[in-house]
CSV table of C-alpha atoms and ligand atoms in Angstrom, one decimal:
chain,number,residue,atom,x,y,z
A,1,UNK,CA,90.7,61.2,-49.4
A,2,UNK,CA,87.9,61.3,-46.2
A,3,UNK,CA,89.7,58.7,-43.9
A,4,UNK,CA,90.3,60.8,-40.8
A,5,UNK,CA,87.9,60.4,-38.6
A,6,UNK,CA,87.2,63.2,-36.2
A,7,UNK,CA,87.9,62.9,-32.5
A,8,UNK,CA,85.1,60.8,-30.3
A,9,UNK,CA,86.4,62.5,-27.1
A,10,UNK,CA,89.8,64.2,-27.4
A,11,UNK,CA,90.2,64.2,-23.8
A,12,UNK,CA,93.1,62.0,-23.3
A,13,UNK,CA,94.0,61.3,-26.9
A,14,UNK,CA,96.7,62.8,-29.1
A,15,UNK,CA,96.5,65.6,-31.2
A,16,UNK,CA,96.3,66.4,-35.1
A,17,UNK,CA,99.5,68.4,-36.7
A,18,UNK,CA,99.2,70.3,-39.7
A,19,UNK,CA,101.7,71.7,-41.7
A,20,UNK,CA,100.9,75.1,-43.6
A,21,UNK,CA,102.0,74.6,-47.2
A,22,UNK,CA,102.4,78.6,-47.5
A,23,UNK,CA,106.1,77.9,-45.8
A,24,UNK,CA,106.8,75.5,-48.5
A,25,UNK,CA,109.0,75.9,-51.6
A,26,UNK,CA,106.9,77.1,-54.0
A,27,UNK,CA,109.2,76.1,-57.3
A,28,UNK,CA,109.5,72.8,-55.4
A,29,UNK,CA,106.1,71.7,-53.9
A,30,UNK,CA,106.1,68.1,-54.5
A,31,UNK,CA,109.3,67.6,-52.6
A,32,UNK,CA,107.4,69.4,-49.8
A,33,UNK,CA,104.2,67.2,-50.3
A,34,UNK,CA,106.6,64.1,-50.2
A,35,UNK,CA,107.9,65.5,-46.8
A,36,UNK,CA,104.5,65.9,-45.3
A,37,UNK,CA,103.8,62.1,-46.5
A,38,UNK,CA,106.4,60.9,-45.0
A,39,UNK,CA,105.8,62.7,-41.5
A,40,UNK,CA,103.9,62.2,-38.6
A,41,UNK,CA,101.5,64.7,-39.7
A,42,UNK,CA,97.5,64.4,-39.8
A,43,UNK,CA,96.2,67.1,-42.5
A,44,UNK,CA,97.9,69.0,-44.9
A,45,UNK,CA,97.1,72.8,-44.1
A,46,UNK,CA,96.2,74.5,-47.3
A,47,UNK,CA,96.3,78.5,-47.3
A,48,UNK,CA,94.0,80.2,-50.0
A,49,UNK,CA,94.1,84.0,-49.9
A,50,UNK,CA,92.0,86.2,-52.2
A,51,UNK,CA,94.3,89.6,-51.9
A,52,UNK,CA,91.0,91.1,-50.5
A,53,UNK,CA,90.0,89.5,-47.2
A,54,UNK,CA,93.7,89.3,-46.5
A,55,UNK,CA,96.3,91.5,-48.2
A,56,UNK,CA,98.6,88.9,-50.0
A,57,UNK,CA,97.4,86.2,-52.9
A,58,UNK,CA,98.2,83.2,-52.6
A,59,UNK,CA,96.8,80.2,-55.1
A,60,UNK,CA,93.8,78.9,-56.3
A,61,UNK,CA,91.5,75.4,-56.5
A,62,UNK,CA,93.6,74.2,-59.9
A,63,UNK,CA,96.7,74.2,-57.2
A,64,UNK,CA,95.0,72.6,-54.7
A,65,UNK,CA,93.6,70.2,-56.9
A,66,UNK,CA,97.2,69.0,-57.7
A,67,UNK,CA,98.4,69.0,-54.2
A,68,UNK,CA,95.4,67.1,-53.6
A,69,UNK,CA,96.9,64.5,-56.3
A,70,UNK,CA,100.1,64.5,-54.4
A,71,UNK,CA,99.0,64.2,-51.0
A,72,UNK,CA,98.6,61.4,-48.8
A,73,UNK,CA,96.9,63.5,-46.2
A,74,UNK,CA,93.6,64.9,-46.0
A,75,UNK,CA,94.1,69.1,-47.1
A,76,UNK,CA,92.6,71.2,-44.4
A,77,UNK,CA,91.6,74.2,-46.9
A,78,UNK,CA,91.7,77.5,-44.9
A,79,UNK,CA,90.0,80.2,-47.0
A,80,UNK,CA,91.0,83.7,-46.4
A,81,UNK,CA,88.6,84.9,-49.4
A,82,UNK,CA,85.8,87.0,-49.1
A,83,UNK,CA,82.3,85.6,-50.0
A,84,UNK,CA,83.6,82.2,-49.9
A,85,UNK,CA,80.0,80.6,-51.0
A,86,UNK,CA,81.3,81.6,-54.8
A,87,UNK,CA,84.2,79.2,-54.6
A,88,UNK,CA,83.2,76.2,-52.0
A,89,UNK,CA,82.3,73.7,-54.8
A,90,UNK,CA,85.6,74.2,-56.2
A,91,UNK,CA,87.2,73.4,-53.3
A,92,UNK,CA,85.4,70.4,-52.4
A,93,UNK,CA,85.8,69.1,-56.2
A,94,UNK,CA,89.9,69.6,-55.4
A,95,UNK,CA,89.4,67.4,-52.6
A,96,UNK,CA,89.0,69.1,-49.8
A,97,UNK,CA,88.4,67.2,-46.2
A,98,UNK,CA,88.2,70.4,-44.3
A,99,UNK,CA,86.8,73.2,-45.9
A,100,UNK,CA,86.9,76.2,-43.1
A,101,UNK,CA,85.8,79.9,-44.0
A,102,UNK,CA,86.3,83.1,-41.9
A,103,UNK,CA,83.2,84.2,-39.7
A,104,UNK,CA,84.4,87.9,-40.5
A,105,UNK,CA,84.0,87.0,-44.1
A,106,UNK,CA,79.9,85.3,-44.2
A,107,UNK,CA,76.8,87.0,-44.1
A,108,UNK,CA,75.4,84.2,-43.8
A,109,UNK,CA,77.2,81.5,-42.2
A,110,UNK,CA,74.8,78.6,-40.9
A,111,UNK,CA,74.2,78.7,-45.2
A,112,UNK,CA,77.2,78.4,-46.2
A,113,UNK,CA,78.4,75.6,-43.4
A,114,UNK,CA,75.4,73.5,-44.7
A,115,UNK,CA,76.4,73.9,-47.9
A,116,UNK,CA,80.6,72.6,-46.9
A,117,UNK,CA,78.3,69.8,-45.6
A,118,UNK,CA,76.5,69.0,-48.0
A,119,UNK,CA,79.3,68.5,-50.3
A,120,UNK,CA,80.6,65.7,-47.9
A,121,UNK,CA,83.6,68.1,-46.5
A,122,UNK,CA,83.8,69.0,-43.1
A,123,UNK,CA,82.9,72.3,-42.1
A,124,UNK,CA,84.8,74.5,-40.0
A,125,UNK,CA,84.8,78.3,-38.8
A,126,UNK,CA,87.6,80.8,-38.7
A,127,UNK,CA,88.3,83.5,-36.5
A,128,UNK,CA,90.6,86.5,-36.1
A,129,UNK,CA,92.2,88.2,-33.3
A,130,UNK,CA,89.9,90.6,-32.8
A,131,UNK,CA,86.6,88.3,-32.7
A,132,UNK,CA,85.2,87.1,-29.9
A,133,UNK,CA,84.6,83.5,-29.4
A,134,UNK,CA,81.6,83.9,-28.2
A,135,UNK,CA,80.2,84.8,-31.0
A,136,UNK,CA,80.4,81.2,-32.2
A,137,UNK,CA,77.2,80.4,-29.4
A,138,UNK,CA,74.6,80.0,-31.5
A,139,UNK,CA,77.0,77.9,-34.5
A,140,UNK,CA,79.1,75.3,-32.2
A,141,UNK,CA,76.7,71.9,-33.0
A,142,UNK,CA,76.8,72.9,-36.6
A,143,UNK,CA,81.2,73.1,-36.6
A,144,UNK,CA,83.4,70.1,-37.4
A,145,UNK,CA,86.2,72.3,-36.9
A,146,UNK,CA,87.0,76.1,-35.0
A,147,UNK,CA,90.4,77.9,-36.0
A,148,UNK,CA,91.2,80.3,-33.7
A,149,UNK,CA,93.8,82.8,-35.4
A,150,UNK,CA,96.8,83.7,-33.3
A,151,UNK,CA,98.1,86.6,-35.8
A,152,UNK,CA,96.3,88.4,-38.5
A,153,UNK,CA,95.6,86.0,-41.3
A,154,UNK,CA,97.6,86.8,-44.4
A,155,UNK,CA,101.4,86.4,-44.1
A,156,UNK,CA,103.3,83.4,-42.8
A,157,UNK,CA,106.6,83.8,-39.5
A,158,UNK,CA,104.4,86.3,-37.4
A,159,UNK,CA,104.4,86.0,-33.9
A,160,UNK,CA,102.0,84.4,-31.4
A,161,UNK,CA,99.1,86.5,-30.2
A,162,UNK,CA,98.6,85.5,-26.5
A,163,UNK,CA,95.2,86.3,-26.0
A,164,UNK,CA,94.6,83.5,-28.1
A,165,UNK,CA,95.0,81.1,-24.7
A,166,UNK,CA,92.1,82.6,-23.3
A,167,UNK,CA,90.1,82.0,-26.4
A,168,UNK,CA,91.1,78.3,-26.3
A,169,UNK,CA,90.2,78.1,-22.8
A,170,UNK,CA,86.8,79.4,-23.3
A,171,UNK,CA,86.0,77.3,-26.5
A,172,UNK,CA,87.1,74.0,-25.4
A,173,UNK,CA,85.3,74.4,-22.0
A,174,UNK,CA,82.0,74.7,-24.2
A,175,UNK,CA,82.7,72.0,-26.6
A,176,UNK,CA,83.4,69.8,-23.6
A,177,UNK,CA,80.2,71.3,-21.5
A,178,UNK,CA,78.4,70.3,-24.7
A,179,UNK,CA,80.1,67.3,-25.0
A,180,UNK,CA,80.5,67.8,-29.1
A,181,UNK,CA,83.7,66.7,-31.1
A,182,UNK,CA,84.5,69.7,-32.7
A,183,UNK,CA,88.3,69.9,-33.9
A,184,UNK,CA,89.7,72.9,-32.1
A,185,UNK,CA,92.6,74.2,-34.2
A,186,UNK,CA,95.0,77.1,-33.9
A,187,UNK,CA,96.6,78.9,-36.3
A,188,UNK,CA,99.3,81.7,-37.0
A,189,UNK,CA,103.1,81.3,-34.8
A,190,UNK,CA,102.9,77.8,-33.2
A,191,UNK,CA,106.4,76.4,-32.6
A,192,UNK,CA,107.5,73.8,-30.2
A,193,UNK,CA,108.2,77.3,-28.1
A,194,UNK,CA,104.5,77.5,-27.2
A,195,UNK,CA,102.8,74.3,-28.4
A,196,UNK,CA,102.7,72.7,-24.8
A,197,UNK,CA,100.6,75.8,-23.6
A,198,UNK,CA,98.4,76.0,-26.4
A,199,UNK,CA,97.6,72.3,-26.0
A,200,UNK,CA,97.5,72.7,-22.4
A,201,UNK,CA,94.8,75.5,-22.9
A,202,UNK,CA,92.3,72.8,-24.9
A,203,UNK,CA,93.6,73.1,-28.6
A,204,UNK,CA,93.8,69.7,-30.2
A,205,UNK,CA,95.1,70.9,-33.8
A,206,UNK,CA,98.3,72.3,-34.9
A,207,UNK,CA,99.0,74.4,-38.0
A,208,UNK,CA,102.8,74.9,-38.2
A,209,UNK,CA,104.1,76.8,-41.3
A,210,UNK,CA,107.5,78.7,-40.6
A,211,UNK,CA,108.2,76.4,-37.7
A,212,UNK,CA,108.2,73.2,-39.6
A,213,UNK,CA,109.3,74.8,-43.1
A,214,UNK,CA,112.3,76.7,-41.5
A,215,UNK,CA,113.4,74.1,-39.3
A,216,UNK,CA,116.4,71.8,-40.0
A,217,UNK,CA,114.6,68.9,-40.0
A,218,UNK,CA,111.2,69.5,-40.8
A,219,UNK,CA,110.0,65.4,-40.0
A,220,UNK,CA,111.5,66.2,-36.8
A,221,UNK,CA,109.9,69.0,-36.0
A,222,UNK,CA,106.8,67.4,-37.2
A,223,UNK,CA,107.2,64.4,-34.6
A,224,UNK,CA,108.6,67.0,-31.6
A,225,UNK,CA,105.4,68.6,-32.1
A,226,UNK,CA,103.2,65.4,-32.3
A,227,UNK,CA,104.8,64.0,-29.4
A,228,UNK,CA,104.2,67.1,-26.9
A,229,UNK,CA,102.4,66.0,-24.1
A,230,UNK,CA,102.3,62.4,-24.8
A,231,UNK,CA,104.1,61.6,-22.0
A,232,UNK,CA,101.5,63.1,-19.8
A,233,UNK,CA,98.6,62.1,-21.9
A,234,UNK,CA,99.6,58.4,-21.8
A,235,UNK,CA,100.8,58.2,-18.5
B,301,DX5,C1,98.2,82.8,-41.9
B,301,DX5,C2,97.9,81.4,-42.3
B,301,DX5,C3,98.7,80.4,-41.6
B,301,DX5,C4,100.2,80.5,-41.8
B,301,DX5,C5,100.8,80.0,-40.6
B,301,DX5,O1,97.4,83.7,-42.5
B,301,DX5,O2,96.6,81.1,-42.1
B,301,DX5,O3,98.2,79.1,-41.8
B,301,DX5,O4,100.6,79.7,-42.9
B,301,DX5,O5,102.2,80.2,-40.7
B,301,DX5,P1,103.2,80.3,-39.4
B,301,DX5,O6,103.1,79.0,-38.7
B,301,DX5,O7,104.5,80.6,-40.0
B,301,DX5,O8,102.7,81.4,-38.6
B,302,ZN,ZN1,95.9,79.0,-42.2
């Protein structure tokens, strides 16, 4: 599924929610998929961790080639592996729309973007806490998509990292200085406790795990967090 189209100008527009799987129940996943069908939500946020970038294991292309099958939404695939280049045909043949690979994690990462292109997925970068986003200079015009980490990658229900804000700030001033339409996602403790700020700080794409999954009403919390800033936005 490639129906999504990326943002023209996502000044003044709404933003994309994605709900991290990882928070799902995994001996009930199609009633989670179902959920996410039924929601407001844009992508389905799709967590693969190799036990060596990151310290936990998570699952592999077979599993996302059945969530794939059970999705109506495109799968944002966030790989936590090292050497990703090994395993980005895989992905893209489990349907991938968003295939986005740590910057810690590529020697050579201009190579293995162009190869998430030319696959027909989007391509997109990841980085952690402790990168700069500056380091992105020379790579913005060849990203679909930047994913800012706000915790260590690895584990689901940590807590916000607040530096990320600056990062935001700094990223979406150059994508808007060079008027390009990369997605700027964030990733790790977004809630509807900080999602106004983060959006406020030039993110335009949540990933939600443990504040969707462990809320009473997941759709809800899906729409609360779609509908942030709408008010404003449409005004
Ligand atoms: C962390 C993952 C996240 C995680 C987010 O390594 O990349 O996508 O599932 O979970 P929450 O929203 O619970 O922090
Ligand atoms: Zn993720």
């Amino acid at each position: 599924m490639r129906s999504l189209p990326l943002r023209q100008n996502f000044k003044n527009m709404s933003h994309y929610i994605a709900p991290s799987i990882l928070a799902a129940d995994f001996t009930n996943l199609e009633q989670d998929i179902k959920m996410i069908n039924g929601s407001e939500a844009d992508y389905l946020h799709v967590d693969v961790m190799d036990g060596v970038f990151v310290p936990a294991i998570s699952f592999g292309q077979n599993i996302v080639k059945q969530m794939h099958a059970k999705s109506s939404k495109p799968l944002d695939v966030h790989l936590m592996i090292v050497d990703p280049d090994r395993y980005i045909k895989d992905f893209a043949d489990a349907g991938a729309e968003i295939i986005t690979v740590h910057y810690e994690a590529c020697n050579h990462l201009h190579r293995t973007l162009q190869l998430i292109k030319s696959l027909g997925c989007k391509a997109g970068v990841a980085i952690n806490p402790h990168t700069a986003p500056e380091l992105l200079e020379c790579i913005l015009e060849d990203l679909d998509l930047i994913c800012v980490m706000s915790v260590n990658p690895g584990f689901g229900g940590q807590k916000f990292i607040y530096n990320t804000i600056q990062k935001l700030q700094y990223l979406s001033s150059k994508i808007r200085d060079r008027n390009l339409k990369t997605l700027l996602e964030v990733d790790g403790g977004v809630g509807l406790q900080n999602a106004e700020k983060i959006l406020q700080a030039g993110a335009n794409m949540l990933v939600a795990g443990s504040a969707v999954f462990k809320s009473e009403s997941p759709q809800d919390t899906i729409s609360q967090l779609k509908g942030i800033g709408n008010h404003t936005l449409h005004a």
